[in-house]
XYZ file of C-alpha atoms in Angstrom:
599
model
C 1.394 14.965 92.140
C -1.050 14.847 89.143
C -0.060 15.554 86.096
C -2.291 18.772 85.344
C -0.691 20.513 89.116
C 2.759 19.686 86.964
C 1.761 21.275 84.068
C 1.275 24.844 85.820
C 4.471 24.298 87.298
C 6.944 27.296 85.954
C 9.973 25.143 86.296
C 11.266 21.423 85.554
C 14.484 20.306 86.104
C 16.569 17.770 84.199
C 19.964 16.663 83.054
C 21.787 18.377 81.040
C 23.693 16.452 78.692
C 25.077 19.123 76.945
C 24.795 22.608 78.712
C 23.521 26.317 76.614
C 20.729 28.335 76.634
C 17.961 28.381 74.117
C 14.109 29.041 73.241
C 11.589 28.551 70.988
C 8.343 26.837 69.746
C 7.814 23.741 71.381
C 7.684 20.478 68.828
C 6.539 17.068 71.108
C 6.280 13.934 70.122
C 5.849 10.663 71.993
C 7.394 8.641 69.376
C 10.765 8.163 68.875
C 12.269 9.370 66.004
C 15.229 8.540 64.016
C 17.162 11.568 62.668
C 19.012 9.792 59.973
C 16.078 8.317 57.405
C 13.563 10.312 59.209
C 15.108 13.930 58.763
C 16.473 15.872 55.318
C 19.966 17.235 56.685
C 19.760 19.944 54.417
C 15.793 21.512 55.253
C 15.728 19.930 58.705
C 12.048 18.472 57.275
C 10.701 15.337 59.258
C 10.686 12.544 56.066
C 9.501 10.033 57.606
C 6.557 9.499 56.674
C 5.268 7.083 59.185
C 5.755 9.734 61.707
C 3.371 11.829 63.388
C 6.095 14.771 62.692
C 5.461 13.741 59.089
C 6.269 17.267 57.561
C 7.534 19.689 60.788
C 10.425 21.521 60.024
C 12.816 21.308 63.183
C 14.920 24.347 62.832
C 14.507 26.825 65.430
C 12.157 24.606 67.625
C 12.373 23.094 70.761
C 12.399 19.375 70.176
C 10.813 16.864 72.616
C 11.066 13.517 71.938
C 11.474 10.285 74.131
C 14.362 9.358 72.704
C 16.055 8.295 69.177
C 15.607 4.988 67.317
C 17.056 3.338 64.007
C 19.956 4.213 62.400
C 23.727 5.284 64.309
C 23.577 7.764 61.397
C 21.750 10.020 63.175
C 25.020 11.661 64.795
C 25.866 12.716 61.454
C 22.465 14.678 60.699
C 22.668 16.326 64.175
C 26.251 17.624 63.096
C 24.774 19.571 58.849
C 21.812 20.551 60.990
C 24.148 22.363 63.470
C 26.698 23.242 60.975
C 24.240 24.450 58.361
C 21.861 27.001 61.122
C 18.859 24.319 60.587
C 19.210 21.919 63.980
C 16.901 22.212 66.885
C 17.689 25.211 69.336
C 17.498 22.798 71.803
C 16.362 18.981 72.123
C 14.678 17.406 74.904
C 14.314 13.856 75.617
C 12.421 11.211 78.318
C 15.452 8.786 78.754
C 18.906 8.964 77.795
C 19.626 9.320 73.968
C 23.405 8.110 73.376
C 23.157 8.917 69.536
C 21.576 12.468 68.811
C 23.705 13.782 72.138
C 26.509 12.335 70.426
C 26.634 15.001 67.286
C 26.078 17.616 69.869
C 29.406 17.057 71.531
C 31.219 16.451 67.908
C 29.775 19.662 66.902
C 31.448 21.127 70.054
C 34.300 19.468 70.409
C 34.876 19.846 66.534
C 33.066 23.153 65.422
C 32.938 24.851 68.306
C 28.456 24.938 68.182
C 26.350 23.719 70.143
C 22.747 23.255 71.538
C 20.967 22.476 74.530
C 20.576 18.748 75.078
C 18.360 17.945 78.342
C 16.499 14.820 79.983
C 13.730 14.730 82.158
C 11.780 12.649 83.983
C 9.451 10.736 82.400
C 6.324 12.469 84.176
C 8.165 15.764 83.617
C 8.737 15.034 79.764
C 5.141 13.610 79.849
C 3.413 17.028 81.222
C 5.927 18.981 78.299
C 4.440 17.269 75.941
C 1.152 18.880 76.700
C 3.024 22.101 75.987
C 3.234 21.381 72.109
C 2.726 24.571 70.662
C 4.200 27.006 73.218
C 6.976 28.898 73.441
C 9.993 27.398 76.072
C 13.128 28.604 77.565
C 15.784 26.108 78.043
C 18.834 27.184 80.402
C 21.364 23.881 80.890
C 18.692 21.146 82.929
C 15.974 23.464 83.060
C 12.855 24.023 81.378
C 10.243 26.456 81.452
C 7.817 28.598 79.574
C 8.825 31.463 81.595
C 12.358 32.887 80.969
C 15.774 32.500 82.831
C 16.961 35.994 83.771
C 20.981 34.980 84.454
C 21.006 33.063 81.368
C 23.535 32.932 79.498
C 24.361 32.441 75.362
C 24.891 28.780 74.241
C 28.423 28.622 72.741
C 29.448 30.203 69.816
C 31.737 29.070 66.762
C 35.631 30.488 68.109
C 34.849 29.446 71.569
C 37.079 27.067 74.068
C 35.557 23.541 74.178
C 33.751 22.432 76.675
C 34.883 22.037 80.321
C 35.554 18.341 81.286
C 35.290 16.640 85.034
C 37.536 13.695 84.809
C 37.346 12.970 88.697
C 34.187 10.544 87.913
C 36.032 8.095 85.816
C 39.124 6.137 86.604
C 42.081 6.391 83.799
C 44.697 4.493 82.996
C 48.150 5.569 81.517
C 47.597 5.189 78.817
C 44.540 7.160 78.530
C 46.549 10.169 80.088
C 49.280 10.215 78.028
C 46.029 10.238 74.983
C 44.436 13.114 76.807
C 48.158 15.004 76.954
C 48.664 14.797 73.212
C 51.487 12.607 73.576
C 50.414 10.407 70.763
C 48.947 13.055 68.830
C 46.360 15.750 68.543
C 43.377 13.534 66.873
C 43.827 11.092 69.074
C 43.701 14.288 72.230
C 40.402 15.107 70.802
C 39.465 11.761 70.076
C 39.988 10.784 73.339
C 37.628 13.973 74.700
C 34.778 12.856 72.972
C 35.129 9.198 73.899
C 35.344 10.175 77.702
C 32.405 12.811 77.377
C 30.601 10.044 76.168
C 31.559 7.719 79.058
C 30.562 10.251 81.329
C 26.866 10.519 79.370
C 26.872 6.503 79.838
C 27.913 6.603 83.917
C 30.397 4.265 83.037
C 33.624 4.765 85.557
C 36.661 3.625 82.934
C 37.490 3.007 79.771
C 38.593 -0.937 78.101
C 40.587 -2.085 74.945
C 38.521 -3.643 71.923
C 39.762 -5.294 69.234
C 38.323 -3.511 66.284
C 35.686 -1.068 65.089
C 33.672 -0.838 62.112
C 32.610 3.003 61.078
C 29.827 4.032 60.036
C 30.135 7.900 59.172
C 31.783 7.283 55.430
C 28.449 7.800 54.183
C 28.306 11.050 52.811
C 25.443 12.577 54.114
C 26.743 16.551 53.664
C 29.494 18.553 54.113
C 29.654 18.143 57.904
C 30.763 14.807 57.714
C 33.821 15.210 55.195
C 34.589 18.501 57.318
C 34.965 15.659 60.376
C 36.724 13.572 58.771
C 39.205 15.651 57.097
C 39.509 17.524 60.466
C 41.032 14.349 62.144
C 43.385 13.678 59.398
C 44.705 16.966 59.096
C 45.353 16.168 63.158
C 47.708 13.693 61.907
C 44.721 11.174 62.774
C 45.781 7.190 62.225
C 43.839 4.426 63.669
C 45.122 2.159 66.650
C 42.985 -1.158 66.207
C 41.747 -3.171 62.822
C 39.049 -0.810 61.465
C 37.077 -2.232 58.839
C 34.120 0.830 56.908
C 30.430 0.784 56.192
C 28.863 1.708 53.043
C 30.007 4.778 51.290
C 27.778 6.852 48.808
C 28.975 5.814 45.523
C 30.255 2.269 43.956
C 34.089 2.283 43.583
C 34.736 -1.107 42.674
C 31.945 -1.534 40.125
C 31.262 1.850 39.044
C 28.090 1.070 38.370
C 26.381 4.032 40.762
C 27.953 7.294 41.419
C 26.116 10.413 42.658
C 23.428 12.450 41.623
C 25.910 14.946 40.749
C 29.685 15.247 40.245
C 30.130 17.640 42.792
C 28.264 14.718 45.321
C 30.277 11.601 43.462
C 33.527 13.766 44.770
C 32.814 14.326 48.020
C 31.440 10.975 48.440
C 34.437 9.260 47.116
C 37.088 11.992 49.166
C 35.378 10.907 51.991
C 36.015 7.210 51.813
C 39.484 8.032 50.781
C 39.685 10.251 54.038
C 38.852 7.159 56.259
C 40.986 5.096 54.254
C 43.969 7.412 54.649
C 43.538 7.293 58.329
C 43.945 3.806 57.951
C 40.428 2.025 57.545
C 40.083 -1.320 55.432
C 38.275 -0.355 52.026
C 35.475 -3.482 53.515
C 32.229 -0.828 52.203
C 29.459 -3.011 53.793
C 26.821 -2.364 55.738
C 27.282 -6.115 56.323
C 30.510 -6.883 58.573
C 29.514 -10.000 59.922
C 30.137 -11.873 56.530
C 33.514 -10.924 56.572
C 36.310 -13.147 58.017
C 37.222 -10.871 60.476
C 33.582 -11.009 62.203
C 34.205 -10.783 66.027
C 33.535 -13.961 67.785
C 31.372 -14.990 70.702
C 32.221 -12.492 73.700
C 34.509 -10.773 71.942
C 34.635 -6.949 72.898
C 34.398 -4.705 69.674
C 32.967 -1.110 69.008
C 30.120 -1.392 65.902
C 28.320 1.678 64.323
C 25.724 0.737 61.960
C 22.168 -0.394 63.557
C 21.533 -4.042 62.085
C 25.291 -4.656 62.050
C 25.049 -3.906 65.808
C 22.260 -6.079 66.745
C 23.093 -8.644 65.153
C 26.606 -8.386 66.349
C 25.105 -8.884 69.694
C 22.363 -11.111 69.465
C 23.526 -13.465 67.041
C 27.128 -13.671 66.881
C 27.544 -12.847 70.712
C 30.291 -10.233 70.891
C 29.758 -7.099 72.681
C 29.332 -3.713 71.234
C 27.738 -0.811 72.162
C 25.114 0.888 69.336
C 28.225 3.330 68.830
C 26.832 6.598 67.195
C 28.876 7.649 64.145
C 32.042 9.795 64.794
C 32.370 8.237 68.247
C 33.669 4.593 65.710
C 36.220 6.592 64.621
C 37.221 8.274 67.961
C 37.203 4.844 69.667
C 39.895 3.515 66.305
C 42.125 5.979 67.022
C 42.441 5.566 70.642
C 41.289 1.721 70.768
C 39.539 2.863 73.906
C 36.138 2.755 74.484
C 33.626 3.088 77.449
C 33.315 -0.512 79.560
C 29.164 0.343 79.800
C 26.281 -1.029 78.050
C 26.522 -3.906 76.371
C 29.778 -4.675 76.922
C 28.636 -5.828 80.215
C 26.837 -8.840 81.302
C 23.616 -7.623 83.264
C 22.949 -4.609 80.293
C 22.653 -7.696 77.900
C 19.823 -9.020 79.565
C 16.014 -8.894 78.531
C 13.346 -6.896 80.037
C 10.318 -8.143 77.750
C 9.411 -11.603 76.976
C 7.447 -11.632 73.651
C 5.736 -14.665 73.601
C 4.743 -15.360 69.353
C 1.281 -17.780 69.661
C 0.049 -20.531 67.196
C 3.204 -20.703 64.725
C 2.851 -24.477 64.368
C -0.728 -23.664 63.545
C 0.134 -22.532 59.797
C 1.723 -23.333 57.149
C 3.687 -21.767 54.277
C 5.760 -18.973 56.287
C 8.435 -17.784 54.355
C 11.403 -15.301 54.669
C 8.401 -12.193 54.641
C 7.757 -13.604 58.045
C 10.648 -11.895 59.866
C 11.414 -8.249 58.879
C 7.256 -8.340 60.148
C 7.812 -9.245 63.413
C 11.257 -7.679 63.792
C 9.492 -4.472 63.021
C 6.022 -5.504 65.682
C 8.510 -6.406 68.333
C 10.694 -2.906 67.702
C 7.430 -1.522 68.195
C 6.743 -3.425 70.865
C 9.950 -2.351 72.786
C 11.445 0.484 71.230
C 13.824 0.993 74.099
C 14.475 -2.291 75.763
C 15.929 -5.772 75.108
C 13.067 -8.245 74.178
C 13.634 -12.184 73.938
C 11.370 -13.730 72.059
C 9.631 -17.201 72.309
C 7.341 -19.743 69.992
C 9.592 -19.321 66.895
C 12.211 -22.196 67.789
C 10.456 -24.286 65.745
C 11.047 -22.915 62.352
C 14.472 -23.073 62.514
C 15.488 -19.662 61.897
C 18.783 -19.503 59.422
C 21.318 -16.565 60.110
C 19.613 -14.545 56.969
C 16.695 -14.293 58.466
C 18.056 -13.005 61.657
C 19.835 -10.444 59.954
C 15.973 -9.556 58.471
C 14.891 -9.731 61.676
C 17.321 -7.485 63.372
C 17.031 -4.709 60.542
C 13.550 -4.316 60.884
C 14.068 -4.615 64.381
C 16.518 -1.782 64.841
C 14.803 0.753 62.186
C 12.116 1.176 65.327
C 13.859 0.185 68.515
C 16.660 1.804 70.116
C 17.866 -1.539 71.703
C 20.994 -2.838 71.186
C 19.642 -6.847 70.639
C 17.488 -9.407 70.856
C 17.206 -12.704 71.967
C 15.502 -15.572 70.444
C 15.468 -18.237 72.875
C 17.145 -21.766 71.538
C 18.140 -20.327 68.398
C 20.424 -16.778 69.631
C 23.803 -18.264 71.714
C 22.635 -16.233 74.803
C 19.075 -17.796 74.924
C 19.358 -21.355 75.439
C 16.564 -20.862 77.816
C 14.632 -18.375 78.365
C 16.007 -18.308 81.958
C 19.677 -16.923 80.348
C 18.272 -14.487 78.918
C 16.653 -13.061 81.698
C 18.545 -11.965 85.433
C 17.271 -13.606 88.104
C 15.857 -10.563 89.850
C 15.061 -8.270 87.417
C 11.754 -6.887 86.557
C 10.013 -8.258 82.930
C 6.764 -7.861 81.543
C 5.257 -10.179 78.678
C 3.680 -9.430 75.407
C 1.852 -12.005 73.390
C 2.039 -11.662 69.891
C -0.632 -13.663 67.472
C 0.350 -13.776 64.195
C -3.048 -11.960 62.813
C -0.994 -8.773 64.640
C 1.393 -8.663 61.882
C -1.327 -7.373 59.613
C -0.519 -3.780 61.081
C 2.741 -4.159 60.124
C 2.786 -5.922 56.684
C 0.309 -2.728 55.868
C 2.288 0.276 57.037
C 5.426 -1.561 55.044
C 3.157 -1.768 51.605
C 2.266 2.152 51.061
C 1.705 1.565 47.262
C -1.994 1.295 46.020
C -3.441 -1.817 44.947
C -2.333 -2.634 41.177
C 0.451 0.225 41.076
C 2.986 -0.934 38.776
C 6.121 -1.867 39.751
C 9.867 -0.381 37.975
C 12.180 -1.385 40.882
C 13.022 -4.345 42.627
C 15.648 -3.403 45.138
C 17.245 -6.319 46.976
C 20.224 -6.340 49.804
C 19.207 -3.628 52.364
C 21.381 -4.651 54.401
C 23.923 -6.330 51.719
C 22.999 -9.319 50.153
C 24.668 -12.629 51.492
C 26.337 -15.059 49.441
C 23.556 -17.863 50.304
C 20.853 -14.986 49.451
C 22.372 -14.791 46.071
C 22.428 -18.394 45.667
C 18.511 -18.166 46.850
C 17.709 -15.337 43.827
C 19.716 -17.111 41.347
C 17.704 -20.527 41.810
C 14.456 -18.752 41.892
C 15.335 -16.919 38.525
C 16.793 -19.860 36.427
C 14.371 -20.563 33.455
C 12.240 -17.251 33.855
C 12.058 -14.151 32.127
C 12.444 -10.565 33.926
C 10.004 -7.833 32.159
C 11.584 -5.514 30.003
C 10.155 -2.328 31.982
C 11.218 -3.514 35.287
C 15.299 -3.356 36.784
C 15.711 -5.481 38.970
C 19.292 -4.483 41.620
C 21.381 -6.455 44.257
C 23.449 -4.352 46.775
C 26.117 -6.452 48.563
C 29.623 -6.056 49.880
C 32.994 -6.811 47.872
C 33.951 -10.069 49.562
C 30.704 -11.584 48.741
C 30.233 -10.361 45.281
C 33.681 -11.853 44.374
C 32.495 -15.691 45.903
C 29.186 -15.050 43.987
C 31.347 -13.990 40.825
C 33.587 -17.210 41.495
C 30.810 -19.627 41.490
C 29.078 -18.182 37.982
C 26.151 -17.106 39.729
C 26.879 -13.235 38.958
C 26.933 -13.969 35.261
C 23.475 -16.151 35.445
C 21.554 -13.537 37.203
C 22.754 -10.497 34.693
C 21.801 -12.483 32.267
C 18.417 -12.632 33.730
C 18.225 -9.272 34.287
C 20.247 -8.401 37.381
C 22.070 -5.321 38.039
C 25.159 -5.735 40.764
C 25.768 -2.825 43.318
C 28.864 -3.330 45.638
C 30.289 -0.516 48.326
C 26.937 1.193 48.660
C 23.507 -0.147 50.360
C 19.601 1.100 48.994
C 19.876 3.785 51.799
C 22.092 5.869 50.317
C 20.912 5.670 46.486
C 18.622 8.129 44.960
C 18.627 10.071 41.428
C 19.330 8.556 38.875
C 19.723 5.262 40.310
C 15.971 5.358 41.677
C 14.396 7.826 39.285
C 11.298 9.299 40.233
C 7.901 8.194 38.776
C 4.442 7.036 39.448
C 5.424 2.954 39.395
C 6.700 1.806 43.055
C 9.526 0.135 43.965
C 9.515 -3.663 45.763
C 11.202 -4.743 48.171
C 12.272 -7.798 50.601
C 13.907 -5.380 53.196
C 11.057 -4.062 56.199
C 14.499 -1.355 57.067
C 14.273 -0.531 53.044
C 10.299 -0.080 53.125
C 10.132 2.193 56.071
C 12.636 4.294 54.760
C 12.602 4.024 51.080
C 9.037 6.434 50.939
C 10.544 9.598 52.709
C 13.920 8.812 50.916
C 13.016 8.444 47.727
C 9.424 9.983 47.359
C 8.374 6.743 45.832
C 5.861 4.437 47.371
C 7.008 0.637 48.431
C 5.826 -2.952 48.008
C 6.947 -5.019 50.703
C 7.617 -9.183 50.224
C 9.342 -12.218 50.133
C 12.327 -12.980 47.856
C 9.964 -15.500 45.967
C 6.866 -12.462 45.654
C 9.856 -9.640 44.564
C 10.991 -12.289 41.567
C 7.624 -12.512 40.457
C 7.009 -9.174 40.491
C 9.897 -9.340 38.244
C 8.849 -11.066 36.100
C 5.151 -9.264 35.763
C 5.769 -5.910 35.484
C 3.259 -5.294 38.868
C 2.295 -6.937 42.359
C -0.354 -7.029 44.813
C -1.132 -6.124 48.298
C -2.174 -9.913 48.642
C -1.459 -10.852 51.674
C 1.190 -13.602 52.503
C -0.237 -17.590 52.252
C 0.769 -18.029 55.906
C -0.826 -14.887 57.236
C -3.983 -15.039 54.862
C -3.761 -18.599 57.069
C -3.403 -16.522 60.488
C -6.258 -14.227 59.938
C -8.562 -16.933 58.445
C -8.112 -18.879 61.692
C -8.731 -16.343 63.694
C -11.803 -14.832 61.858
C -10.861 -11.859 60.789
């Protein structure tokens, strides 16, 4: 069947994730679209602004979208759009969406509110999006434009949680005497959401990890602390090492609190919160340079999108892109779903991305790989690439974690495999099952162009008041990169120049006199918070842009901060420095690329 005969058809019929009733305006996209970054909590505006919903206001719309990308924050938006009457009244998507689903059944669970969340087949979801415009009735897995008469009313605030069918998945004691309350009421309700979300996965029982790093101590509104607060008033205490993200504000330091006091407050109540639950005071977006990183095939539970990937792809442990609020849930049950992954065959990769002619130029530097992270999230915003050609270069653990960043800000995937350099490529063969069905995408270096533009939105000559470096944190050999590349120059007066990075690697740069060097330079020291989550009056608004060496940082920064972005290497953000203003020059080695191919 065609897809026009499908349009005309008065019914389609999905899953429904989360059941209710709903209608509304239809708002389609076929892009992806990450919630956190890409939507104001608060106005339920569409910020990012490399988005064709650029500027849509979600509330009381039915969204239709394939599916999520970027950030595990987006959980957390879901929740203060639901909590503050702005969310969706219903949101449907073309493949499963772990994340957004995932605030839905907090809010629930939690709150008691709710909305329609529904799948559909792709050539369903394709012939809805030729709806966009039109007013749709949503009633649990359906879909239509005309109404439902025995619908009922989604669930209301006061109202018994959901029902839940446990015959599907196969529990052990322990996760009974969870369920019962035996071991506490947070842990009961923890232990609802984590099997609600085993059920959205198909996965059939539960496993034991050995720690979890959380990502909801941002504060992103008052939904979040309301969480939060809600478990430890449940007597909430975690079960398994739990080590915290970034928060909102610089404790240690104090050199960044909120835009207000009211916001500092919150922002530090929450990370006390978490901490009183019994989270490790870590605050990086960064776990992997900690001593406690989880070692090859070791089975942990990660929130936090680059910290994820490269958890999986470059470290080799196993983790899930956990959505925020489910880290927590899965701490204070040390249960988690054994699904995605965590197992073997879900690690493998479905695209090859073959990257032509690298030996053919010369000069790349660390620019190179936030680029074709980004391309190749592009490329395969939903499945696990491995990628070819780039053996060569040698790729240190620094640039992976550029890589990755950029790589998870567009792509839903979990990881990535770089074959002889990740520890699950050593061939391409490893990477890939035996049986499964791949496709192949060639990348010439000439097609980072598209990229390297979209990442530099400021005009040609636009002065530059911001260099922002560590999105995610800064690593200690990073540090030692900047201070070598500063030594003996002069940073312009007009320009501040600021390093995000976590507590443990601040202190070795602080040991080995590098932190005093570089503020002598010029350099400003952020711990506990990451660029993300900085605005007024750290970034002040004005008509100069900011720079940056982060591709995550530059897709964001614009709809975060209103500002526009240069995007370069370490060596390009010094000199811009040291100048005052950049240039949308392109790169040496890609100037090289596009020479050599004509263009």
């Amino acid at each position: 069947m065609d897809n026009t005969s499908r349009v005309n058809e008065p019914v389609f019929c999905g899953t429904a994730y989360v059941k209710g009733c709903a209608a509304g305006i239809l708002l389609a996209s076929d892009l992806e679209l990450s919630l956190w970054g890409g939507v104001e909590p608060q106005t339920s505006e569409v910020i990012d602004r490399h988005h064709p919903l650029s500027g849509k206001i979600l509330s009381d719309t039915i969204l239709a979208i394939p599916g999520g990308r970027g950030s595990c924050t987006g959980s957390v938006v879901i929740l203060e759009l639901l909590l503050n009457g702005k969310a969706p009244k219903a949101i449907l998507f073309e493949r499963r969406e772990d994340i957004l689903t995932l605030g839905v059944i907090v809010a629930e669970e939690i709150f008691g509110k709710t909305i329609p969340v529904v799948m559909l087949e792709p050539a369903d979801f394709a012939s809805i999006l030729k709806l966009n415009g039109e007013f749709l009735h949503v009633a649990d897995g359906h879909v239509s434009t005309q109404g439902f008469p025995n619908s009922t009313p989604p669930i209301s605030i006061g109202q018994t949680t959901a029902e839940m069918d446990l015959n599907y998945i196969k529990l052990s004691d322990l996760d009974r005497t969870i369920l019962n309350g035996d071991l506490g009421d947070a842990a009961r309700v923890a232990m609802r959401i984590v099997l609600r979300f085993a059920d959205l996965l198909g996965a059939m029982e539960l496993m034991d990890v050995t720690q979890v790093h959380v990502d909801g101590c941002g504060y992103n509104g008052p939904g979040c602390l309301a969480f939060a607060e809600n478990l430890r008033g449940r007597g909430g205490r975690v079960r398994i090492p739990t080590s915290l993200n970034s928060i909102s504000v610089d404790k240690l330091l104090r050199q960044v609190q909120g835009p207000s006091d009211e916001f500092t407050l919150a922002a530090e109540r929450l990370a006390d919160t978490y901490m009183e639950i019994g989270a490790r005071p870590t605050f990086t977006c960064a776990p992997y340079q900690l001593d406690s990183a989880p070692k090859f095939g070791e089975q942990v539970a990660w929130a936090e999108s680059n910290a994820v990937v490269y958890a999986n792809s470059v470290l080799g442990a196993r983790t899930m892109k956990y959505p925020d609020f489910l880290d927590i849930c899965i701490a204070l049950t040390g249960r988690a779903p054994r699904g995605g992954p965590h197992v073997d065959i879900n690690r493998k990769a479905t695209v090859v991305v073959g990257v032509l002619n690298v030996r053919r130029v010369s000069n790349i530097d660390d620019s190179f790989y936030p680029l074709l992270g980004y391309h190749v999230g592009a490329l395969a915003p939903s499945e696990i690439p491995v990628i070819i050609g780039i053996e060569s270069l040698r790729p240190t653990n620094d640039d992976m974690k550029a890589f990755g960043a950029a790589f998870a800000t567009v792509s839903s995937a979990p990881m990535f495999h770089v074959v002889g350099i990740t520890p699950e490529a050593t061939t391409l063969e490893a990477a890939l099952t035996e049986d499964s069905d791949w496709r192949r995408v060639d990348v010439h270096l000439r097609d980072l162009l598209r990229p390297w533009e979209e990442l530099n939105s400021a005009s040609a000559g636009q002065s530059v008041d911001l260099i922002s470096l560590g999105n995610p944190h800064f690593s200690f050999d990073e540090i030692r990169a900047l201070n070598d590349l500063c030594r003996g120059r002069k940073k312009h007066k007009d320009v501040a120049m600021m390093v995000t990075c976590g507590r443990t690697v601040y202190a070795a740069a602080y040991n080995a006199g590098m932190v005093n060097e570089l503020e002598q330079f010029g350099v400003r020291f952020i711990t506990d918070t990451c660029w993300c989550m900085l605005g007024d009056p750290t970034i002040p608004r004005s008509q100069s842009a900011t720079m940056t060496n982060s591709g995550k940082y530059a897709h964001y920064g614009p709809g975060l901060t209103g500002k526009s972005f240069y995007f370069g290497s370490i060596d390009r953000c010094v000199a811009a420095a040291c100048e005052g203003i950049s240039t949308k020059d392109r790169p040496r080695w890609l100037e090289e690329a596009m020479t050599k191919s004509g263009e």
